[in-house]
Amino acid sequence: MPAIAIIGAQWGDEGKGKATDVLGSRVDYVVKFNGGNNAGHTVVIGDQKYALHLLPSGILTPGCTPVIGNGVVVDLAVLFEEIDALEERGVDTSLLKLSANAHVIASYNRTLDKVTERFLGSRRLGTTGRGIGPTYADKMNRIGIRVQDLFDDKILQAKVEGVLDLKGQILTKIYNRRAPSVEEIVEELASYADRLAPYVCDSGLLLNRALDRGETVLLEAGQATLLDVDHGTYPFVTSSSATAGGACTGSGIPPRRLDRVIGIVKAYTTRVGEGPFPTELHDSFGEHLRKTGAEYGTTTGRSRRCGWYDTVIARYAARVNGVSDFVLTKLDVLTGLEQVPVCVAYDVDGTRHEEMPVNQSDFHHAVPVYEYLPGWWEDISEARTLEELPANARAYVARVEELSGARISAVGVGPARDATIVVHDLI
């Protein structure tokens, strides 16, 4: 069985965790391949809600092996806090695997993240302040500390000495902050080694052998296409590759084994942090979407910016990722609106754009061109087929599908685990 990637097709928070959960027991491995604890998935099982940050959502499926891939940056304190919280609730985490090549977030990177944002002032990027960007920068600068380094005292000591030669100068001379000592950092990181050891593996080898055996490997993105460091709304992006290409580099699975790419889109659009957002609403409709959809960050608790569905972005995500199937989530949030606008193009200084403008300035000044679809008032949370939806809700799904560049294979109609209409099988 080939590998399947689940990709956020907007600015994140689309419901990737639920989409993963829909595939259920047919998935043998779920792999987080990028990001860190700067994003989260919320999964509802019965009357229980689980907020996951570093752990792949497959951790909640008995028998499924969750894997944190080499493309992830790991805050070890957060990892064990999350493991402990789940185990206290009766969730078995013993199958978890962690790539030996994943990079570790050290305390100096958390400090640098926060002070840099304060230093930027009005030019800030809106990071979560969790050290994600500085850790990826260390990785690219080849001064990063990897999980495997924690098991060799000499290598760990040498790497920490090397990185603090640079980071210490930056913290003290630019930001007027006390730099930690080499001993502090070594002691902090080495303290996790014994507990970490049972989880650590060659994740690329593990996953390729699983595919050789005919098992199903699901690759689960953190963040989303418009936050991808290459293909997103730069510089208001994350520091990793959140697209289908990143699924391969962040897991060690080669591209030819990636058979299906599932893009997750919300029935409207949200984003957190700074940056352009053409369909953003600053009125009562935006507040309605925020309150009805509970649009508050899983990781940060920040209010999400809300706007109407944007088919320009959907088409872009379909193209960049090679999306084979879309999952449309939170259709129920639109219930009760007299009409539902859908952005079909942008107007930029009198020129119509049906594809993403090539430069950032045009995108920043893009004015959405809307098509208005009739709304519906009926409760749709119990619908399990398209035929059970009100006619106007069906028409909305059909029109969004027509404009988005790939078929819609599943529709989320409520927060419950089973509140999903499956139109086409995702495996």
Coordinates of C-alpha atoms in Angstrom, one line a residue:
M1 CA 0.0 0.0 0.0
P2 CA 1.5 3.4 -0.9
A3 CA 1.8 6.3 1.4
I4 CA -0.9 9.0 1.8
A5 CA -0.3 12.6 2.7
I6 CA -2.8 14.9 4.6
I7 CA -2.1 18.5 3.9
G8 CA -3.7 21.7 5.2
A9 CA -4.8 23.7 2.1
Q10 CA -5.3 27.1 3.7
W11 CA -3.5 28.7 6.7
G12 CA -3.9 25.8 9.1
D13 CA -6.5 24.8 11.6
E14 CA -8.6 23.1 8.9
G15 CA -9.3 19.9 10.8
K16 CA -6.4 17.7 9.7
G17 CA -6.6 15.7 13.0
K18 CA -10.2 14.8 12.4
A19 CA -9.5 13.8 8.8
T20 CA -6.8 11.5 10.0
D21 CA -9.1 10.1 12.5
V22 CA -11.8 9.4 9.8
L23 CA -9.4 6.8 8.3
G24 CA -9.4 5.0 11.6
S25 CA -8.1 1.5 12.0
R26 CA -7.1 1.1 8.4
V27 CA -4.0 3.2 9.0
D28 CA -1.0 1.4 10.4
Y29 CA 1.3 4.4 10.8
V30 CA 0.6 8.1 11.2
V31 CA 3.7 10.4 10.7
K32 CA 4.1 14.0 11.8
F33 CA 6.7 15.3 9.3
N34 CA 7.1 19.0 10.0
G35 CA 6.7 21.7 12.5
G36 CA 6.8 21.4 16.3
N37 CA 4.6 22.4 19.2
N38 CA 3.7 25.6 17.3
A39 CA 0.5 24.0 16.0
G40 CA -2.1 21.6 17.3
H41 CA -4.8 19.2 16.3
T42 CA -8.1 18.9 18.3
V43 CA -9.7 15.5 18.1
V44 CA -13.2 14.8 19.6
I45 CA -13.9 11.2 20.6
G46 CA -17.3 10.7 22.2
D47 CA -17.5 13.4 24.9
Q48 CA -13.7 13.6 25.2
K49 CA -11.7 16.3 23.5
Y50 CA -8.0 15.8 23.0
A51 CA -5.6 18.6 22.1
L52 CA -2.4 17.3 20.4
H53 CA 0.6 19.4 19.7
L54 CA 3.7 17.3 19.0
L55 CA 2.1 13.9 18.9
P56 CA 0.6 12.7 15.7
S57 CA -3.2 12.2 15.9
G58 CA -2.8 8.5 15.3
I59 CA -1.7 8.2 18.9
L60 CA -5.5 8.0 19.7
T61 CA -6.1 5.0 17.5
P62 CA -5.3 1.7 19.2
G63 CA -2.8 -0.4 17.2
C64 CA -1.6 2.5 15.1
T65 CA 2.0 3.5 15.3
P66 CA 2.5 7.2 15.7
V67 CA 5.9 8.5 14.3
I68 CA 7.5 11.9 14.8
G69 CA 9.6 12.3 11.7
N70 CA 13.0 13.8 11.0
G71 CA 11.5 17.0 9.7
V72 CA 10.0 17.9 13.1
V73 CA 11.7 20.1 15.8
V74 CA 11.0 18.7 19.3
D75 CA 10.7 20.4 22.6
L76 CA 11.4 17.5 24.9
A77 CA 9.7 18.9 27.9
V78 CA 6.5 19.5 25.9
L79 CA 6.7 16.0 24.4
F80 CA 6.8 14.3 27.8
E81 CA 4.1 16.6 29.2
E82 CA 1.8 15.5 26.4
I83 CA 2.7 11.8 26.8
D84 CA 2.0 12.0 30.5
A85 CA -1.3 13.9 30.0
L86 CA -2.5 11.2 27.6
E87 CA -1.4 8.3 29.7
E88 CA -3.3 9.8 32.7
R89 CA -6.4 9.7 30.5
G90 CA -5.8 6.0 29.7
V91 CA -4.3 6.5 26.2
D92 CA -1.5 4.0 25.4
T93 CA 1.6 5.8 24.0
S94 CA 4.0 2.9 24.0
L95 CA 4.0 2.6 20.2
L96 CA 5.3 6.1 19.7
K97 CA 8.5 6.4 17.6
L98 CA 10.8 9.4 17.2
S99 CA 13.3 9.9 14.5
A100 CA 17.0 10.0 15.7
N101 CA 17.5 12.8 13.1
A102 CA 14.8 15.2 14.4
H103 CA 16.2 18.4 15.8
V104 CA 15.8 19.4 19.5
I105 CA 14.5 22.8 20.7
A106 CA 16.9 24.2 23.3
S107 CA 16.0 26.9 25.8
Y108 CA 18.1 29.5 24.1
N109 CA 16.0 29.1 21.0
R110 CA 12.8 29.8 22.9
T111 CA 14.4 32.9 24.3
L112 CA 15.6 34.1 21.0
D113 CA 12.2 33.6 19.4
K114 CA 10.5 35.8 22.0
V115 CA 13.0 38.6 22.1
T116 CA 13.3 38.7 18.3
E117 CA 9.5 39.2 18.0
R118 CA 9.6 42.0 20.5
F119 CA 12.6 43.6 18.7
L120 CA 10.7 43.6 15.4
G121 CA 7.8 45.5 16.9
S122 CA 5.2 46.4 14.2
R123 CA 7.2 44.2 11.7
R124 CA 6.7 41.1 13.9
L125 CA 5.8 37.8 12.2
G126 CA 3.3 36.6 14.8
T127 CA 5.3 33.5 15.8
T128 CA 4.2 31.4 18.8
G129 CA 7.4 32.2 20.7
R130 CA 8.2 28.5 21.1
G131 CA 11.6 28.5 19.5
I132 CA 10.5 26.8 16.3
G133 CA 12.1 29.3 13.8
P134 CA 15.4 29.6 15.5
T135 CA 15.7 25.8 15.8
Y136 CA 15.1 25.4 12.0
A137 CA 17.6 28.2 11.4
D138 CA 20.2 26.2 13.4
K139 CA 19.4 23.2 11.3
M140 CA 20.0 25.1 8.1
N141 CA 23.1 26.7 9.6
R142 CA 24.3 23.2 10.5
I143 CA 24.7 24.0 14.2
G144 CA 21.6 22.2 15.3
I145 CA 21.3 19.5 18.0
R146 CA 19.6 16.3 17.0
V147 CA 17.9 13.7 19.1
Q148 CA 20.7 11.2 18.5
D149 CA 23.2 13.7 20.0
L150 CA 21.7 13.3 23.4
F151 CA 23.1 9.8 23.6
D152 CA 26.8 10.8 23.1
D153 CA 28.1 13.0 25.9
K154 CA 31.2 14.2 23.9
I155 CA 29.2 15.1 20.8
L156 CA 26.5 16.9 22.9
Q157 CA 29.1 18.9 24.8
A158 CA 30.9 19.9 21.6
K159 CA 27.8 20.9 19.8
V160 CA 26.4 23.0 22.7
E161 CA 29.8 24.7 23.1
G162 CA 29.8 25.6 19.4
V163 CA 26.2 26.9 19.2
L164 CA 26.6 29.0 22.4
D165 CA 29.7 30.7 21.0
L166 CA 27.3 32.3 18.6
K167 CA 24.0 32.4 20.5
G168 CA 25.5 33.7 23.6
Q169 CA 26.9 36.7 21.8
I170 CA 23.6 37.4 20.2
L171 CA 21.7 37.2 23.5
T172 CA 24.0 39.3 25.5
K173 CA 25.3 41.9 23.1
I174 CA 22.2 42.5 20.9
Y175 CA 19.3 41.6 23.2
N176 CA 20.8 42.3 26.6
R177 CA 19.7 38.9 27.9
R178 CA 21.7 36.5 30.0
A179 CA 23.1 33.6 27.9
P180 CA 22.8 30.1 29.5
S181 CA 26.0 28.3 30.3
V182 CA 27.1 25.2 28.3
E183 CA 26.6 23.1 31.5
E184 CA 23.0 24.3 31.9
I185 CA 22.1 23.3 28.4
V186 CA 24.0 20.0 28.4
E187 CA 22.4 19.0 31.7
E188 CA 18.9 20.0 30.5
L189 CA 19.1 18.0 27.3
A190 CA 21.0 15.0 28.7
S191 CA 18.4 14.6 31.5
Y192 CA 15.9 13.3 28.9
A193 CA 18.1 10.7 27.3
D194 CA 17.1 7.7 29.4
R195 CA 13.4 8.2 29.0
L196 CA 13.7 9.1 25.4
A197 CA 15.8 6.1 24.3
P198 CA 12.9 3.5 23.9
Y199 CA 11.1 5.8 21.4
V200 CA 14.1 6.6 19.2
C201 CA 14.6 4.9 15.8
D202 CA 15.6 5.2 12.1
S203 CA 12.2 6.4 11.1
G204 CA 12.9 6.4 7.4
L205 CA 13.9 2.7 7.5
L206 CA 10.9 1.9 9.7
L207 CA 8.4 3.5 7.3
N208 CA 9.8 2.2 4.1
R209 CA 9.8 -1.4 5.5
A210 CA 6.2 -0.9 6.5
L211 CA 5.3 0.1 3.0
D212 CA 7.2 -2.9 1.7
R213 CA 5.0 -5.1 3.9
G214 CA 1.9 -3.5 2.3
E215 CA 0.9 -1.4 5.4
T216 CA -0.7 2.0 5.2
V217 CA 1.4 5.0 6.1
L218 CA -0.3 8.4 6.6
L219 CA 1.8 11.5 6.6
E220 CA 0.2 14.3 8.6
A221 CA 1.3 17.9 8.1
G222 CA 1.6 20.5 10.7
Q223 CA 0.5 24.0 9.6
A224 CA -0.6 24.3 6.0
T225 CA 0.2 25.3 2.4
L226 CA -0.1 29.0 2.8
L227 CA 2.3 28.8 5.8
D228 CA 4.9 26.7 3.9
V229 CA 8.3 28.4 4.0
D230 CA 8.6 28.2 0.2
H231 CA 5.0 28.3 -1.1
G232 CA 3.2 30.3 1.6
T233 CA 2.6 34.0 2.2
Y234 CA 6.3 34.7 2.9
P235 CA 7.5 36.1 5.3
F236 CA 4.4 35.4 7.3
V237 CA 4.9 31.7 7.3
T238 CA 6.3 28.9 9.4
S239 CA 9.9 27.7 9.1
S240 CA 9.3 24.3 7.6
S241 CA 7.8 22.6 4.5
A242 CA 4.1 21.9 5.2
T243 CA 3.3 20.8 1.6
A244 CA 3.4 17.4 0.0
G245 CA 7.0 17.8 -0.9
G246 CA 7.8 18.3 2.7
A247 CA 6.0 15.0 3.5
C248 CA 8.8 13.2 1.7
T249 CA 11.8 15.1 3.0
G250 CA 10.4 15.2 6.6
S251 CA 9.8 11.5 6.8
G252 CA 12.4 9.7 4.6
I253 CA 9.7 8.3 2.3
P254 CA 10.6 8.8 -1.4
P255 CA 8.1 10.7 -3.7
R256 CA 7.3 7.7 -5.9
R257 CA 5.7 6.0 -2.9
L258 CA 3.3 8.9 -2.2
D259 CA 0.1 7.8 -3.9
R260 CA -2.6 10.1 -2.7
V261 CA -2.6 13.7 -1.3
I262 CA -5.6 14.7 0.7
G263 CA -6.1 18.5 1.1
I264 CA -8.1 19.7 4.0
V265 CA -10.1 22.9 3.6
K266 CA -12.5 24.5 6.0
A267 CA -15.9 25.6 4.6
Y268 CA -14.7 29.1 5.3
T269 CA -11.1 30.4 6.0
T270 CA -9.1 31.3 9.1
R271 CA -5.6 32.2 9.9
V272 CA -3.6 33.0 13.1
G273 CA -0.8 35.6 13.3
E274 CA 0.2 38.4 10.9
G275 CA 0.0 38.6 7.2
P276 CA -2.4 39.2 4.2
F277 CA -5.8 37.6 4.2
P278 CA -8.0 38.7 1.3
T279 CA -11.4 37.4 2.6
E280 CA -10.9 38.4 6.2
L281 CA -14.0 39.8 7.9
H282 CA -14.0 42.6 10.4
D283 CA -17.8 42.6 11.0
S284 CA -20.6 40.6 12.7
F285 CA -20.2 37.7 10.1
G286 CA -16.5 37.3 11.1
E287 CA -17.5 37.2 14.8
H288 CA -20.3 34.7 13.9
L289 CA -17.8 32.3 12.3
R290 CA -15.3 32.7 15.2
K291 CA -17.9 32.0 17.9
T292 CA -19.9 29.3 16.1
G293 CA -16.7 27.5 14.8
A294 CA -14.9 28.0 18.2
E295 CA -12.0 29.5 16.3
Y296 CA -9.4 29.8 19.0
G297 CA -5.9 28.3 18.6
T298 CA -5.4 24.8 20.0
T299 CA -1.8 25.6 21.0
T300 CA -2.0 29.4 21.7
G301 CA -5.6 30.1 22.5
R302 CA -5.4 33.1 20.2
S303 CA -8.5 34.2 18.4
R304 CA -8.3 33.2 14.8
R305 CA -9.0 35.7 12.0
C306 CA -12.0 34.5 10.0
G307 CA -13.2 35.0 6.4
W308 CA -15.2 33.4 3.6
Y309 CA -14.1 30.4 1.6
D310 CA -11.4 31.3 -1.0
T311 CA -11.3 29.2 -4.1
V312 CA -8.2 31.0 -5.4
I313 CA -6.3 29.6 -2.4
A314 CA -7.9 26.2 -2.8
R315 CA -6.8 26.0 -6.5
Y316 CA -3.3 27.1 -5.6
A317 CA -3.1 24.4 -2.8
A318 CA -4.4 21.8 -5.2
R319 CA -1.7 22.6 -7.8
V320 CA 1.3 23.0 -5.4
N321 CA 0.5 19.7 -3.6
G322 CA -1.0 17.6 -6.3
V323 CA -4.2 17.2 -4.3
S324 CA -6.2 14.2 -5.3
D325 CA -9.0 14.6 -2.8
F326 CA -10.3 17.5 -0.6
V327 CA -11.9 17.1 2.8
L328 CA -14.3 20.0 3.4
T329 CA -14.7 20.5 7.2
K330 CA -17.0 22.6 9.4
L331 CA -19.8 22.9 6.9
D332 CA -22.2 23.0 9.9
V333 CA -20.7 26.4 11.0
L334 CA -22.3 28.1 7.9
T335 CA -25.8 26.9 9.0
G336 CA -28.2 29.8 9.6
L337 CA -26.7 32.3 7.1
E338 CA -29.1 33.8 4.6
Q339 CA -26.4 33.7 1.9
V340 CA -22.9 32.5 1.8
P341 CA -20.2 34.4 -0.2
V342 CA -17.5 32.4 -1.9
C343 CA -14.4 34.1 -3.2
V344 CA -13.9 33.1 -6.9
A345 CA -11.2 35.6 -7.9
Y346 CA -9.3 38.7 -6.8
D347 CA -9.4 42.2 -8.1
V348 CA -5.9 43.9 -8.0
D349 CA -6.0 47.5 -9.2
G350 CA -8.7 46.7 -11.7
T351 CA -7.2 43.4 -12.9
R352 CA -9.0 40.2 -12.3
H353 CA -6.8 37.3 -10.9
E354 CA -8.3 33.8 -10.9
E355 CA -4.9 32.4 -9.7
M356 CA -2.6 33.5 -6.9
P357 CA -0.9 36.8 -7.8
V358 CA 2.8 36.2 -8.5
N359 CA 4.1 38.8 -6.1
Q360 CA 3.4 39.5 -2.4
S361 CA 2.4 43.1 -3.0
D362 CA -0.5 42.2 -5.3
F363 CA -1.7 39.5 -2.9
H364 CA -1.6 42.0 -0.1
H365 CA -3.8 44.4 -2.0
A366 CA -6.1 41.8 -3.5
V367 CA -9.8 42.5 -3.1
P368 CA -12.0 39.4 -3.2
V369 CA -14.6 38.9 -6.0
Y370 CA -17.5 37.1 -4.5
E371 CA -20.2 34.8 -5.7
Y372 CA -23.2 34.6 -3.4
L373 CA -24.8 31.2 -2.7
P374 CA -28.1 30.7 -0.9
G375 CA -27.8 29.6 2.7
W376 CA -29.7 27.0 4.8
W377 CA -31.2 26.8 8.3
E378 CA -31.6 23.0 8.9
D379 CA -29.4 21.2 11.4
I380 CA -27.0 19.1 9.3
S381 CA -25.0 17.4 12.1
E382 CA -26.7 14.1 11.7
A383 CA -26.3 13.9 7.9
R384 CA -24.2 11.0 6.8
T385 CA -24.8 11.2 3.0
L386 CA -25.0 14.1 0.6
E387 CA -28.6 13.3 0.0
E388 CA -29.4 14.0 3.6
L389 CA -28.1 17.6 3.4
P390 CA -30.5 20.5 2.6
A391 CA -30.6 21.3 -1.1
N392 CA -28.7 24.6 -0.6
A393 CA -26.0 22.9 1.5
R394 CA -25.5 20.3 -1.3
A395 CA -25.3 23.2 -3.8
Y396 CA -22.7 24.9 -1.8
V397 CA -20.5 21.7 -1.7
A398 CA -21.0 21.2 -5.4
R399 CA -20.0 24.7 -6.3
V400 CA -17.0 24.8 -4.0
E401 CA -15.8 21.5 -5.5
E402 CA -16.3 22.9 -9.0
L403 CA -14.1 25.9 -8.2
S404 CA -11.4 24.3 -6.0
G405 CA -9.4 22.1 -8.4
A406 CA -10.0 18.6 -7.0
R407 CA -13.0 16.4 -5.9
I408 CA -14.4 16.7 -2.4
S409 CA -14.3 13.2 -1.0
A410 CA -15.5 13.9 2.6
V411 CA -17.6 16.7 4.3
G412 CA -17.4 17.5 8.0
V413 CA -20.8 18.3 9.5
G414 CA -20.0 18.6 13.2
P415 CA -17.3 18.2 15.8
A416 CA -18.1 14.6 16.7
R417 CA -15.7 11.8 15.6
D418 CA -18.4 10.3 13.3
A419 CA -19.9 13.6 12.0
T420 CA -18.5 13.2 8.5
I421 CA -20.1 12.4 5.1
V422 CA -17.8 10.2 3.1
V423 CA -18.4 10.7 -0.6
H424 CA -15.3 8.8 -1.9
D425 CA -13.2 6.4 0.1
L426 CA -9.9 8.0 1.1
I427 CA -7.9 4.8 1.0

